[in-house]
Coordinates of C-alpha atoms and ligand atoms in Angstrom, one line a residue:
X1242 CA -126.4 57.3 -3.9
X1243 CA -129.8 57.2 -3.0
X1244 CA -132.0 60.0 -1.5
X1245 CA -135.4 58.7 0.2
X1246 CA -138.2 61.3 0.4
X1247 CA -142.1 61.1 1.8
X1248 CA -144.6 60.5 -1.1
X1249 CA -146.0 63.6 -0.2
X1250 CA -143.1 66.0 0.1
X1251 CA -141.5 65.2 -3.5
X1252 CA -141.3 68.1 -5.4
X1253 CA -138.4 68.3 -7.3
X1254 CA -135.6 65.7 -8.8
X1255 CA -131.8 66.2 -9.4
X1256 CA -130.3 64.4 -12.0
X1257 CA -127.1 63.5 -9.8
X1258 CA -129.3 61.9 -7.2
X1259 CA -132.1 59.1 -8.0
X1260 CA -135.0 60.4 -6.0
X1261 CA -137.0 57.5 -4.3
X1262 CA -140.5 58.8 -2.6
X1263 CA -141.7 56.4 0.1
X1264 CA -144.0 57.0 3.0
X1265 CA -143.0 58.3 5.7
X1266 CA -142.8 55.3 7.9
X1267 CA -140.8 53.2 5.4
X1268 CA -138.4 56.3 5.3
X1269 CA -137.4 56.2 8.4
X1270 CA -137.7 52.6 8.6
X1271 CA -135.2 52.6 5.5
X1272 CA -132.6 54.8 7.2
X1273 CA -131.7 52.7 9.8
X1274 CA -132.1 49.7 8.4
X1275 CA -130.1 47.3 6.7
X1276 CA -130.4 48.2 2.9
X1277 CA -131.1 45.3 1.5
X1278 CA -134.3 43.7 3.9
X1279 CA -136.1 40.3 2.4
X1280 CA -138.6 38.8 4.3
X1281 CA -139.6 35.2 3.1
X1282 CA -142.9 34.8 3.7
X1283 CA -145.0 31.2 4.0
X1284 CA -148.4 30.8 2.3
X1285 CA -150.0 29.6 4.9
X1286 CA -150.2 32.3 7.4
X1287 CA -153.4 32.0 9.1
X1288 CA -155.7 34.9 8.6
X1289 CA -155.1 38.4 10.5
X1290 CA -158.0 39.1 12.8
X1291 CA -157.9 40.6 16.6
X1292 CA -157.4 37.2 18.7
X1293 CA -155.1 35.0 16.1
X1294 CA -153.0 38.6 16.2
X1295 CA -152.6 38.3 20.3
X1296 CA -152.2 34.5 19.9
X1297 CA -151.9 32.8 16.7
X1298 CA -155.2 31.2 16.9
X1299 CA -157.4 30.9 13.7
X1300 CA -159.9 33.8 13.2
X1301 CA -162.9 33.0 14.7
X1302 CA -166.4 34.7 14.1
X1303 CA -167.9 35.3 17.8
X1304 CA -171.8 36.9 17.1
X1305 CA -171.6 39.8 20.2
X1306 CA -175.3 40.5 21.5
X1307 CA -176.0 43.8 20.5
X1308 CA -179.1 45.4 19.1
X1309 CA -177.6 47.3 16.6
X1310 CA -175.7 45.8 13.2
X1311 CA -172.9 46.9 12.4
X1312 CA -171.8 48.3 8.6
X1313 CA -168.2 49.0 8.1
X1314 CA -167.3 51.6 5.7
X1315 CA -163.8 52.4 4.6
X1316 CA -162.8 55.6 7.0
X1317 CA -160.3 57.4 4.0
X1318 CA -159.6 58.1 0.4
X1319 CA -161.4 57.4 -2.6
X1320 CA -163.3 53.9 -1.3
X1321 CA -164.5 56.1 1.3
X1322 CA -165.9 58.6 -0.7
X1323 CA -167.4 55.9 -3.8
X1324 CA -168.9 54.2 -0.7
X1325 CA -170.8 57.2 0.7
X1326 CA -171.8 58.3 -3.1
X1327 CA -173.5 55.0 -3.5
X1328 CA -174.9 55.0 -0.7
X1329 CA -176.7 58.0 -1.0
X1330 CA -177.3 57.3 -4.4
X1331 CA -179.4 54.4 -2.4
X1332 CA -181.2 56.7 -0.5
X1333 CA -178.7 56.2 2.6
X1334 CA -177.2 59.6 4.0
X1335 CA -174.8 58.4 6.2
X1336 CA -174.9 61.4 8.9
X1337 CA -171.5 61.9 8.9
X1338 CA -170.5 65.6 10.2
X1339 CA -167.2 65.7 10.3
X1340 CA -164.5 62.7 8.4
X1341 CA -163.1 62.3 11.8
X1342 CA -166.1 61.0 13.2
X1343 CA -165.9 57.5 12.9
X1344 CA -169.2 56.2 14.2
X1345 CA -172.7 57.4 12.4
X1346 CA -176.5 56.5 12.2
X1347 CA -178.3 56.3 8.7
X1348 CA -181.8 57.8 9.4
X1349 CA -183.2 55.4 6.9
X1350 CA -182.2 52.5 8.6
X1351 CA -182.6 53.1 12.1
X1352 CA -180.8 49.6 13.2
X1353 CA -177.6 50.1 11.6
X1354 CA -174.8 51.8 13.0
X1355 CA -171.6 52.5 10.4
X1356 CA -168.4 52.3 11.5
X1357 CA -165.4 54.1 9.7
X1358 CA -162.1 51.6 9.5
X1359 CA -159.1 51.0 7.4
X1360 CA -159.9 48.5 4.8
X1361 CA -158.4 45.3 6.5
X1362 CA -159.7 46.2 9.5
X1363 CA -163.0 45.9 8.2
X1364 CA -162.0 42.6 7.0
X1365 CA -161.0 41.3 10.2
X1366 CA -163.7 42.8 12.4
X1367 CA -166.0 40.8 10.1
X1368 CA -164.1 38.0 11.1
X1369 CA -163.9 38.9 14.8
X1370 CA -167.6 39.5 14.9
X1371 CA -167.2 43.1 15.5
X1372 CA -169.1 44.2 12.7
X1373 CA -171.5 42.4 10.3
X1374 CA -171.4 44.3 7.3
X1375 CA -168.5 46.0 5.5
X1376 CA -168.2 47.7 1.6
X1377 CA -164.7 47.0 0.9
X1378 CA -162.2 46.3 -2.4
X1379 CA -161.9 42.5 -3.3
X1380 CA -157.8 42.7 -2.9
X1381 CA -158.4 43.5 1.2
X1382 CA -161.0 40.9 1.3
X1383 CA -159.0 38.3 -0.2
X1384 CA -155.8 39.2 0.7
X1385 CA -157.0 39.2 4.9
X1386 CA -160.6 37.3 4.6
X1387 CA -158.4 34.5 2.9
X1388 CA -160.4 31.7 2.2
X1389 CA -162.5 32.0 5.6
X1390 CA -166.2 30.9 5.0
X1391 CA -167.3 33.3 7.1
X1392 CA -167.1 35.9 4.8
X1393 CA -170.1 36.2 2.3
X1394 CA -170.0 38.6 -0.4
X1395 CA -173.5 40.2 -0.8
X1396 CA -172.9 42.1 -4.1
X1397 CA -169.8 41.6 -6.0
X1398 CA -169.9 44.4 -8.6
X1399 CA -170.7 47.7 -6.6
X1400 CA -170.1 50.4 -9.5
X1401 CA -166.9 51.3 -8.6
X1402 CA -163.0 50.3 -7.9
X1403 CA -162.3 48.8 -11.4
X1404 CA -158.8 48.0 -10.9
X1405 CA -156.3 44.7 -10.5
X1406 CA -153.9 43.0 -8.7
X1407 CA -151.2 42.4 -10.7
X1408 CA -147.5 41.8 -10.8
X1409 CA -145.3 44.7 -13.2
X1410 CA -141.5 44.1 -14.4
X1411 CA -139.0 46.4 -15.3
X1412 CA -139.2 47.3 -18.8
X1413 CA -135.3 47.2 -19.1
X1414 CA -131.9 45.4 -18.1
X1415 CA -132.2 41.5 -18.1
X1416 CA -136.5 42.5 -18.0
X1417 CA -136.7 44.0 -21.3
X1418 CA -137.4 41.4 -23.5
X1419 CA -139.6 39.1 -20.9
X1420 CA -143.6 39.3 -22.0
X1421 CA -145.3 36.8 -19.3
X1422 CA -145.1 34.9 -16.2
X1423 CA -144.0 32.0 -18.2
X1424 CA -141.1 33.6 -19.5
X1425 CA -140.4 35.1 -15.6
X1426 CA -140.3 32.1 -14.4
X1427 CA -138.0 30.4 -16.7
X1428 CA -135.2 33.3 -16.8
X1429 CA -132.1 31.4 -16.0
X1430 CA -130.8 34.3 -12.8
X1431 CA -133.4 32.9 -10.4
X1432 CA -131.9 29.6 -8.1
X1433 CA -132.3 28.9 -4.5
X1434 CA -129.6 31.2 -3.2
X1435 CA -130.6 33.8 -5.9
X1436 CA -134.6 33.7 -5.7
X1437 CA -137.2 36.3 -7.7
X1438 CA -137.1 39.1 -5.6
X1439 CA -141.1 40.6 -5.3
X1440 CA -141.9 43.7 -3.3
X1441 CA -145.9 43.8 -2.4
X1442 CA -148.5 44.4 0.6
X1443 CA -150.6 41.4 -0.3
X1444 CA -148.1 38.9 1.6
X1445 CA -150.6 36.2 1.5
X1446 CA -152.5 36.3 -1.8
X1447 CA -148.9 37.1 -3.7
X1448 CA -147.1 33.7 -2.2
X1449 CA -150.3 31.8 -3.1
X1450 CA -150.2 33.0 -6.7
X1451 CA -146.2 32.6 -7.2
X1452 CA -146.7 28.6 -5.9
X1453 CA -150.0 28.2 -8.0
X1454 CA -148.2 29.3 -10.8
X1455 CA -145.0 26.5 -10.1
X1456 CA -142.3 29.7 -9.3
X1457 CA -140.2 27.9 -6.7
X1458 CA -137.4 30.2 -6.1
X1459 CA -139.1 33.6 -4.7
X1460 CA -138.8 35.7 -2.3
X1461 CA -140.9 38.9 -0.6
X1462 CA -140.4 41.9 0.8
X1463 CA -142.9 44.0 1.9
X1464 CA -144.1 48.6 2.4
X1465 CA -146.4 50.3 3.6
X1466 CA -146.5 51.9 -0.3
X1467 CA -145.2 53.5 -3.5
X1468 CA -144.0 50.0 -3.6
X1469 CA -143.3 50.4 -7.6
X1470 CA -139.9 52.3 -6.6
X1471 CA -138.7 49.0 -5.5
X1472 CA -136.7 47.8 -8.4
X1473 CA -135.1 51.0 -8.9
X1474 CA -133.8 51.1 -5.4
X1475 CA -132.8 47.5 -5.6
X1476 CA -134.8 46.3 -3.1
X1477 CA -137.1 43.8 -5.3
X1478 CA -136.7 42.5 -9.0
X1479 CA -140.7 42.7 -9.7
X1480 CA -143.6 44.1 -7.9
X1481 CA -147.0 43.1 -7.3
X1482 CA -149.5 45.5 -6.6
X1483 CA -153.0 46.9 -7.4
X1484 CA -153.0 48.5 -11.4
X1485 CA -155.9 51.1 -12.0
X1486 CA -154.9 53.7 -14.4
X1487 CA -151.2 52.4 -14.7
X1488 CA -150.5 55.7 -14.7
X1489 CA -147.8 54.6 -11.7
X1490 CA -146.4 51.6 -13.2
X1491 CA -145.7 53.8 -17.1
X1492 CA -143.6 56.7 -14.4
X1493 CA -141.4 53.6 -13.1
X1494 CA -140.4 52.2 -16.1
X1495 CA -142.6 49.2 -15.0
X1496 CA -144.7 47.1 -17.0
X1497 CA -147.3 44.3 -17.0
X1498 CA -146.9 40.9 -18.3
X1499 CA -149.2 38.1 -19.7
X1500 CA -150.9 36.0 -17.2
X1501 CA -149.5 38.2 -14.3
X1502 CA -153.1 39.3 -13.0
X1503 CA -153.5 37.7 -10.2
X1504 CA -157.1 39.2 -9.2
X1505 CA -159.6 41.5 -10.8
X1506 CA -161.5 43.2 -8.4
X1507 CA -163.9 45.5 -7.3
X1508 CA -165.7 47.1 -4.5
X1509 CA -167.8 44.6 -2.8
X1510 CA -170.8 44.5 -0.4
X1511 CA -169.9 42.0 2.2
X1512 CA -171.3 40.3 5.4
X1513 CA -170.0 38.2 8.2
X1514 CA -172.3 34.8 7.6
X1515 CA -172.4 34.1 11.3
X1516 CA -174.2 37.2 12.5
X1517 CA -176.9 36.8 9.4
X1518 CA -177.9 33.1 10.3
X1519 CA -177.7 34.6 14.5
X1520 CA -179.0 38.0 13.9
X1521 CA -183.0 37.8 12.2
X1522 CA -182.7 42.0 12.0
X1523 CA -179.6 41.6 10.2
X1524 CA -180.7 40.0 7.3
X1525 CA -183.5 42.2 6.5
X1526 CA -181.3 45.4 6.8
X1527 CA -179.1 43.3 4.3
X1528 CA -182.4 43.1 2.0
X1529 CA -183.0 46.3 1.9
X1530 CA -179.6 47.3 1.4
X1531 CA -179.2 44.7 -1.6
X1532 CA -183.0 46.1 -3.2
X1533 CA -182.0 49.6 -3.1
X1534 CA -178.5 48.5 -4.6
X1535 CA -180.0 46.8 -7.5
X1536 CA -182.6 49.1 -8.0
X1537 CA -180.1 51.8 -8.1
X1538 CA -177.0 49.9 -10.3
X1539 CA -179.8 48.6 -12.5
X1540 CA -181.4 51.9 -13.5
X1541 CA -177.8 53.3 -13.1
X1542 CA -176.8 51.4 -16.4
X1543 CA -179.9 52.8 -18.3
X1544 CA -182.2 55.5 -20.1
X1545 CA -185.5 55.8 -20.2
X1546 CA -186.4 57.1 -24.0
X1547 CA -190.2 58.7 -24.7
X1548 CA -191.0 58.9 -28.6
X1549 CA -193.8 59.4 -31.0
X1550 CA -195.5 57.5 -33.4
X1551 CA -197.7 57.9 -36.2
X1552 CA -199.9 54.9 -36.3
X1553 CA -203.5 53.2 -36.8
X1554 CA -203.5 51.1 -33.5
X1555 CA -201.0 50.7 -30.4
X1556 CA -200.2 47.0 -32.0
X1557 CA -199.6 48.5 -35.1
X1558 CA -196.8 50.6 -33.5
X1559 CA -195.7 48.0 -30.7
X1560 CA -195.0 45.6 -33.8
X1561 CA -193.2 48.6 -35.6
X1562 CA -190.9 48.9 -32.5
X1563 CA -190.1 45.4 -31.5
X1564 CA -189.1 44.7 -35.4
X1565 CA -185.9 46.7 -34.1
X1566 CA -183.3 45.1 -31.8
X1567 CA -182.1 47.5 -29.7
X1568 CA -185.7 48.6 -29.5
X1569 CA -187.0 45.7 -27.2
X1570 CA -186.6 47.5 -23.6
X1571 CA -186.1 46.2 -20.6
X1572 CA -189.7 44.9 -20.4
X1573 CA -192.3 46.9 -23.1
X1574 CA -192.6 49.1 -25.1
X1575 CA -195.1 50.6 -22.9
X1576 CA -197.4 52.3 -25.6
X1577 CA -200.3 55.1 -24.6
X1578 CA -202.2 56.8 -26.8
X1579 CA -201.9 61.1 -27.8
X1580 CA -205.4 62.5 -28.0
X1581 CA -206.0 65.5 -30.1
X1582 CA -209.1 67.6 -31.2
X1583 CA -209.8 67.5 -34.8
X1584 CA -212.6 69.5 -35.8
X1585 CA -214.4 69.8 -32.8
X1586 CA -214.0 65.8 -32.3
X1587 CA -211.5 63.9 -30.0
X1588 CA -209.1 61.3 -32.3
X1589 CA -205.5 59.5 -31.8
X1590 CA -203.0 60.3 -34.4
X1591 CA -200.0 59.4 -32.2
X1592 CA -199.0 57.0 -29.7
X1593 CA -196.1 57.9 -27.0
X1594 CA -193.9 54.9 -26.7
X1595 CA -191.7 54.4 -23.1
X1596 CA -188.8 52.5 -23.0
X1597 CA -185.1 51.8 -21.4
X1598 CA -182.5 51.7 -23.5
X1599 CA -179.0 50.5 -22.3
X1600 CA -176.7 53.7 -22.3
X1601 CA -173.8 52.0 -24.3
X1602 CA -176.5 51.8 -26.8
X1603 CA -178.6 54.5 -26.7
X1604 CA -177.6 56.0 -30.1
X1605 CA -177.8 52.9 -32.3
X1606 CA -181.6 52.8 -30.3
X1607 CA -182.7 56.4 -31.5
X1608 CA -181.5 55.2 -34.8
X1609 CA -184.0 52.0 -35.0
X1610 CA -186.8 54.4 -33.7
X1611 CA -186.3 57.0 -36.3
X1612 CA -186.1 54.0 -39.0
X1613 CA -189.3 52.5 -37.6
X1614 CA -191.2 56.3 -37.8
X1615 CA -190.2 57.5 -34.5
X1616 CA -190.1 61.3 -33.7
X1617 CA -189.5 63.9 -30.8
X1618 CA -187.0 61.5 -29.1
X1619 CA -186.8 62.2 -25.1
X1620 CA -184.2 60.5 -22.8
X1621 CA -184.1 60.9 -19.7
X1622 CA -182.3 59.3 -16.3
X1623 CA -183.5 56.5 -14.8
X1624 CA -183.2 56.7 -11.1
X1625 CA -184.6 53.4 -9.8
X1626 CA -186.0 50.4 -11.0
X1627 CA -187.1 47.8 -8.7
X1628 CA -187.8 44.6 -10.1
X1629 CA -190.4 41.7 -8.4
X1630 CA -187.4 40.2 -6.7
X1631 CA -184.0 40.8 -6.7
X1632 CA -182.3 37.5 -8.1
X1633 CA -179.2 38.0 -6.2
X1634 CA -180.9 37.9 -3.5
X1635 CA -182.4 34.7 -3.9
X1636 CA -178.7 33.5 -4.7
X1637 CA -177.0 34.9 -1.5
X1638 CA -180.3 33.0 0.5
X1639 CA -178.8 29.7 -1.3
X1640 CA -175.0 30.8 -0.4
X1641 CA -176.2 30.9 3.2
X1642 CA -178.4 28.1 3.0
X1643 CA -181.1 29.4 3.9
Ligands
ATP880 N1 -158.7 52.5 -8.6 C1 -158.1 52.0 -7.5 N2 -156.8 51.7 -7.5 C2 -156.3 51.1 -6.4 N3 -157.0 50.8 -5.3 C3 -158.3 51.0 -5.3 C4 -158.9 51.6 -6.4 N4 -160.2 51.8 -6.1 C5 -160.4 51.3 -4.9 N5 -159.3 50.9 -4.4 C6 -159.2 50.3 -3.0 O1 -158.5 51.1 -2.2 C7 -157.6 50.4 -1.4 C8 -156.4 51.2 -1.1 O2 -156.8 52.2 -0.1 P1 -155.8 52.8 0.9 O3 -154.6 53.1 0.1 O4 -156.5 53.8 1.7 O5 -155.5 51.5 1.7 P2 -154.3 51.0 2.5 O6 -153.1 51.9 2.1 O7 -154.1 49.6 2.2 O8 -154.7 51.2 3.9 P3 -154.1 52.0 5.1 O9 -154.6 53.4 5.0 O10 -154.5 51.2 6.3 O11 -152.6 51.9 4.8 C9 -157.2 49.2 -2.2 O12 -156.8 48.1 -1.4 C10 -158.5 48.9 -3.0 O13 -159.3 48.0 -2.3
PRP881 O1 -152.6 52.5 -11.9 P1 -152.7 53.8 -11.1 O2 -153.9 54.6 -11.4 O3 -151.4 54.6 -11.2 O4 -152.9 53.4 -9.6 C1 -152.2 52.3 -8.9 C2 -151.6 52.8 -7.7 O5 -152.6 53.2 -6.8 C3 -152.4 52.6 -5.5 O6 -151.5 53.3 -4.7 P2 -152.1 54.5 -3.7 O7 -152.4 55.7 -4.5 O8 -153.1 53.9 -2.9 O9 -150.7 54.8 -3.0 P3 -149.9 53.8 -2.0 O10 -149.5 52.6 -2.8 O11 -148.7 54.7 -1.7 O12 -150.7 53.5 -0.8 C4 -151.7 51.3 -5.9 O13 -150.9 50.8 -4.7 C5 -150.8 51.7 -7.0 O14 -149.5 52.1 -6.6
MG882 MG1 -152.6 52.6 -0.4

């Protein structure tokens, strides 16, 4: 017998009854439903934006005149609040009173308007022409962009939203022993009438990967989450789902298999190609956007380190510094001389070297200074660094042929 509970209300379990915690809607949708409910799904569904949803049209990218553009954000959870911390960490205060307020101004960018939406909506207002700019994970932008050239990714490593798409067996019964896809695949229970069974909510990216990888028989059913309580209800064999911590997949006795990631993603910046070739205004708010992302990411990866040196001449101690490997900086050393008074006279004993040091390898650095005569070792954050030009810029120009 099974007892079906919200996600949010599960507090306790009872060893007589297996305890399955499902959102509310699927609850309810789960009580009056048959119990068994496979849906099997085509990979070509067309991509789901506004219009193909009323009438099965393809999505198509219509440039609205409007003065302002457009930046969707996501409106909940922890995307939302990465997306507003790097934002301000950028400079951009999104004036956003209250989370229910889902339309705000940044004062430092007086032509943009951000729009709070769910994640795929994001994806296909993009597409609808709706909005031109959105901050979303890769899984929604895949899994509802498709392959629709419309869709140009701006930055593809934003610092957060490290996580994966994959798919995650049970780690017993017929499972146990089964290590990859391969070995999926080729387990002798699947057959037409008997196909894989795969609970996910990426119904187009999950059918494309099954026929990619040659698995004929499969089938898919679909939740609006805790999806990974699937193949202990019985409703799916395997699941395929987004893996961060796999914290969720170790509590459901799930596990992950060689060559079952189907996407690695992150949180990307992301703009609707259409209304940057139309929209002259939106490509330089996506400039500046893109510079005070680098400059922020870049410096966000470093330290800036301040030591002394004894020496005879700033070359003396330059050539000291860049004997040392980790010692070489980002661009320098910059090297400045210490004055002192001596006896009434003015004289350089010391020179203050400045670099940036990568954090991952900021101790091995103040190792090679110390070896090299370097004393009184400062680090410090970096907050910024703004290069002469910002090379991805120059590559998303090329992507839109510009
Ligand atoms: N560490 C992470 N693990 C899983 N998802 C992450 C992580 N970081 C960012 N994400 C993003 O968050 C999204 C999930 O957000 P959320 O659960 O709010 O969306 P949803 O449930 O699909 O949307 P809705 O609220 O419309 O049902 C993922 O699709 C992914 O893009
Ligand atoms: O590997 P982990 O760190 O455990 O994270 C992975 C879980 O996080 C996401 O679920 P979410 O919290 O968004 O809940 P939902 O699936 O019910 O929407 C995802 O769908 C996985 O279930
Ligand atoms: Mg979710």
């Amino acid at each position: 017998m099974s007892l079906l509970l919200p996600t949010n209300l599960l507090q306790c379990r009872s060893s007589s009854l297996l305890l399955l915690s499902q959102s509310p809607s699927t609850t309810a949708f789960s009580a009056i439903a048959p119990r068994r409910i496979c849906l099997r799904l085509v990979t070509s569904c067309v991509a789901y934006d506004q219009s193909s949803a009323v009438n099965g049209s393809a999505p198509k990218a219509v440039v609205v005149e409007r003065d302002q553009i457009r930046l969707g954000l996501v409106s909940k959870g922890r995307m939302a609040t990465n997306s507003l911390n790097l934002l301000k960490d950028c400079q951009l205060f999104v004036k956003q009173v209250n989370p229910r307020q889902y339309v705000a101004q940044i004062p430092q960018l007086p032509n943009t308007k951000v729009c709070f939406q769910r994640p795929k909506d994001i994806v296909t207002k993009l597409l609808s022409g709706d909005l031109d700019l959105g901050i979303v994970g890769l899984d929604k932008l895949r899994e509802y962009g498709q392959e629709n050239e419309d869709l140009i990714i701006v930055h593809e490593a934003l610092n957060f939203g490290g996580y994966h798409l994959s798919i995650a067996i049970p780690n017993y019964g017929i499972f146990e022993n089964i290590k990859s896809l391969k070995e999926l695949a080729q387990m002798p229970q699947w057959s037409e009438e008997r196909p894989l069974r795969v609970a996910t909510g990426f119904t187009y990216l999950g059918p494309k990967f099954m026929k990619e990888n040659g698995i004929k028989h499969v089938t898919f059913s679909t939740a609006s989450g805790a999806l990974e309580a699937a193949p202990a209800m019985g409703i799916a064999d395997v699941v395929l789902d987004l893996v961060s911590s796999g914290t969720t997949l170790k509590e459901n006795n799930l596990k992950e298999i060689e060559g079952g990631v189907v996407l690695q993603c992150k949180a990307v910046l992301v703009a609707s190609r259409r209304a940057l070739t139309k929209r002259k205004e939106a490509l330089h708010t996506v400039q500046e956007i893109l510079e005070r992302l680098e400059a922020h990411l870049k410096a966000d990866s470093q330290f800036t380190v301040v030591a002394n040196f004894r020496g005879s001449s700033a070359e003396e101690v330059a050539d000291r510094v860049l004997s040392q490997p980790s010692l070489s900086g980002w661009q320098g050393p910059t090297i400045s001389p210490v004055y002192c008074r001596r006896g009434g006279k003015i004289s350089v004993d010391y020179y203050a070297i400045v670099i940036c040091v990568p954090k991952k390898t900021l101790y091995d650095s103040v190792k090679q200074l110390r070896a090299v005569g370097g004393s009184g070792v400062l680090v410090s954050p970096l907050t910024y660094i703004f290069d002469e030009d910002t090379p991805r810029w120059g590559q998303f120009l090329r992507n839109l042929g510009i």
